[in-house]
Amino acid sequence: LRSSCRRWGGLVRPGGSLTLSCATSGFPSDSYGIGWFRQAPGKAREGVSCMSSSDGSTWYEDSLAGRFTTSTDKAKNTVYLQMSTLKPEDTAVYSCAARYGSAWCLLPAAQWDYADMDYWGKGTQVTVSS
């Protein structure tokens, strides 16, 4: 998996928007759940969203639903995390990760374990600051 930021630098002002991308080409399965995770300085990594590759269903950490949206462009083998109305507390390293099967997406976001994933993308720094 390759995660990257579509906008230069990953630096955005409060209230702004940013989109991250995660390339999934070559993933050795047609059925997987792909998640976005983030880790803020001094805090534990937390789940942000999960998407099923089978039908595109999405799940979000409750507090982020409405501001964060996960989508996919299958032709480009890419999954996106669109973030809007960003706040300074959204500052974190964001990573995509995938796991065979998507049943884990049905668990509460607090139970999405980054260590249980099968594939991991490189983290991307997102900084929300004025």
Short mmCIF file of C-alpha atoms in Angstrom, two decimals:
data_model
loop_
_atom_site.label_atom_id
_atom_site.label_comp_id
_atom_site.label_asym_id
_atom_site.label_seq_id
_atom_site.Cartn_x
_atom_site.Cartn_y
_atom_site.Cartn_z
CA LEU A 1 0.00 0.00 0.00
CA ARG A 2 1.20 3.47 -0.73
CA SER A 3 -0.43 6.39 1.05
CA SER A 4 0.25 9.94 0.07
CA CYS A 5 -1.14 13.39 0.35
CA ARG A 6 -2.72 14.88 -2.72
CA ARG A 7 -1.88 18.39 -1.61
CA TRP A 8 1.67 19.55 -1.13
CA GLY A 9 3.06 19.32 2.34
CA GLY A 10 -0.02 18.18 4.23
CA LEU A 11 -0.22 21.59 5.93
CA VAL A 12 -3.64 23.19 6.08
CA ARG A 13 -5.30 26.00 8.03
CA PRO A 14 -8.11 25.28 10.48
CA GLY A 15 -11.38 24.95 8.64
CA GLY A 16 -9.63 23.82 5.49
CA SER A 17 -9.81 20.56 3.57
CA LEU A 18 -7.30 17.95 2.53
CA THR A 19 -7.44 14.67 0.67
CA LEU A 20 -5.15 11.73 1.24
CA SER A 21 -4.79 8.88 -1.21
CA CYS A 22 -3.84 5.26 -0.81
CA ALA A 23 -2.80 3.17 -3.78
CA THR A 24 -4.04 -0.39 -3.52
CA SER A 25 -2.79 -1.87 -6.78
CA GLY A 26 -1.34 -5.33 -6.46
CA PHE A 27 -3.24 -6.18 -3.32
CA PRO A 28 -3.54 -10.01 -3.52
CA SER A 29 -7.25 -10.23 -2.78
CA ASP A 30 -10.55 -8.96 -4.08
CA SER A 31 -12.10 -8.96 -0.63
CA TYR A 32 -10.56 -6.79 1.99
CA GLY A 33 -11.24 -3.94 4.31
CA ILE A 34 -9.06 -0.90 3.94
CA GLY A 35 -8.75 1.44 6.83
CA TRP A 36 -7.36 4.82 7.61
CA PHE A 37 -5.65 5.29 10.93
CA ARG A 38 -4.02 8.27 12.56
CA GLN A 39 -1.63 8.91 15.40
CA ALA A 40 -1.34 12.30 16.99
CA PRO A 41 1.79 13.29 18.92
CA GLY A 42 1.85 11.60 22.30
CA LYS A 43 -1.35 9.67 21.65
CA ALA A 44 -2.23 6.12 20.68
CA ARG A 45 -3.05 5.32 17.08
CA GLU A 46 -6.78 5.39 16.38
CA GLY A 47 -9.02 4.17 13.61
CA VAL A 48 -10.52 6.78 11.33
CA SER A 49 -12.49 4.89 8.71
CA CYS A 50 -12.93 1.52 7.08
CA MET A 51 -14.12 0.62 3.60
CA SER A 52 -15.15 -2.75 2.23
CA SER A 53 -13.59 -3.51 -1.16
CA SER A 54 -16.56 -5.72 -2.02
CA ASP A 55 -19.32 -3.16 -2.02
CA GLY A 56 -17.73 0.13 -0.99
CA SER A 57 -19.54 0.27 2.34
CA THR A 58 -17.87 2.64 4.75
CA TRP A 59 -17.67 3.02 8.50
CA TYR A 60 -16.23 5.89 10.52
CA GLU A 61 -15.09 6.71 13.98
CA ASP A 62 -18.20 8.33 15.38
CA SER A 63 -16.70 11.74 16.08
CA LEU A 64 -15.29 12.05 12.55
CA ALA A 65 -18.33 11.04 10.52
CA GLY A 66 -19.60 14.04 8.60
CA ARG A 67 -16.19 15.67 8.31
CA PHE A 68 -14.22 12.73 6.92
CA THR A 69 -15.25 10.71 3.86
CA THR A 70 -13.63 7.62 2.39
CA SER A 71 -14.11 6.92 -1.29
CA THR A 72 -12.52 4.81 -3.97
CA ASP A 73 -11.61 5.05 -7.63
CA LYS A 74 -11.37 1.42 -8.68
CA ALA A 75 -10.03 2.32 -12.11
CA LYS A 76 -7.06 3.93 -10.40
CA ASN A 77 -6.87 1.34 -7.60
CA THR A 78 -6.92 4.18 -5.13
CA VAL A 79 -8.77 4.86 -1.92
CA TYR A 80 -9.15 8.42 -0.70
CA LEU A 81 -9.71 10.03 2.66
CA GLN A 82 -11.33 13.42 2.18
CA MET A 83 -11.08 15.56 5.27
CA SER A 84 -12.98 18.81 5.70
CA THR A 85 -13.47 21.44 8.38
CA LEU A 86 -10.12 20.41 9.76
CA LYS A 87 -9.21 21.25 13.32
CA PRO A 88 -5.82 21.52 15.01
CA GLU A 89 -6.63 18.31 16.89
CA ASP A 90 -6.74 16.50 13.55
CA THR A 91 -2.99 16.97 13.34
CA ALA A 92 -1.50 13.49 13.13
CA VAL A 93 0.33 11.00 10.98
CA TYR A 94 -2.26 9.31 8.81
CA SER A 95 -1.77 5.82 7.41
CA CYS A 96 -3.79 3.43 5.33
CA ALA A 97 -3.81 -0.28 6.05
CA ALA A 98 -5.66 -3.30 4.74
CA ARG A 99 -6.77 -6.61 6.08
CA TYR A 100 -8.23 -9.63 4.29
CA GLY A 101 -11.98 -9.62 4.66
CA SER A 102 -13.97 -6.66 5.87
CA ALA A 103 -15.83 -8.09 8.85
CA TRP A 104 -13.53 -6.12 11.14
CA CYS A 105 -15.07 -2.93 9.79
CA LEU A 106 -18.27 -3.83 11.63
CA LEU A 107 -16.54 -3.54 14.98
CA PRO A 108 -16.51 -0.20 16.77
CA ALA A 109 -13.63 1.96 15.53
CA ALA A 110 -11.95 1.70 18.93
CA GLN A 111 -11.47 -2.02 18.23
CA TRP A 112 -9.81 -1.59 14.84
CA ASP A 113 -6.31 -2.78 15.60
CA TYR A 114 -3.60 -1.44 13.31
CA ALA A 115 -1.35 -4.31 14.34
CA ASP A 116 -3.91 -6.83 13.04
CA MET A 117 -3.75 -5.47 9.51
CA ASP A 118 -2.07 -7.48 6.76
CA TYR A 119 -0.65 -4.59 4.77
CA TRP A 120 0.37 -1.10 5.79
CA GLY A 121 1.01 2.09 3.90
CA LYS A 122 3.61 4.66 4.79
CA GLY A 123 2.35 7.39 7.07
CA THR A 124 1.65 10.91 5.88
CA GLN A 125 1.95 13.91 8.17
CA VAL A 126 -1.09 16.17 8.29
CA THR A 127 -0.68 19.42 10.19
CA VAL A 128 -3.60 21.73 10.86
CA SER A 129 -2.32 25.08 11.97
CA SER A 130 -2.81 28.77 11.33
#
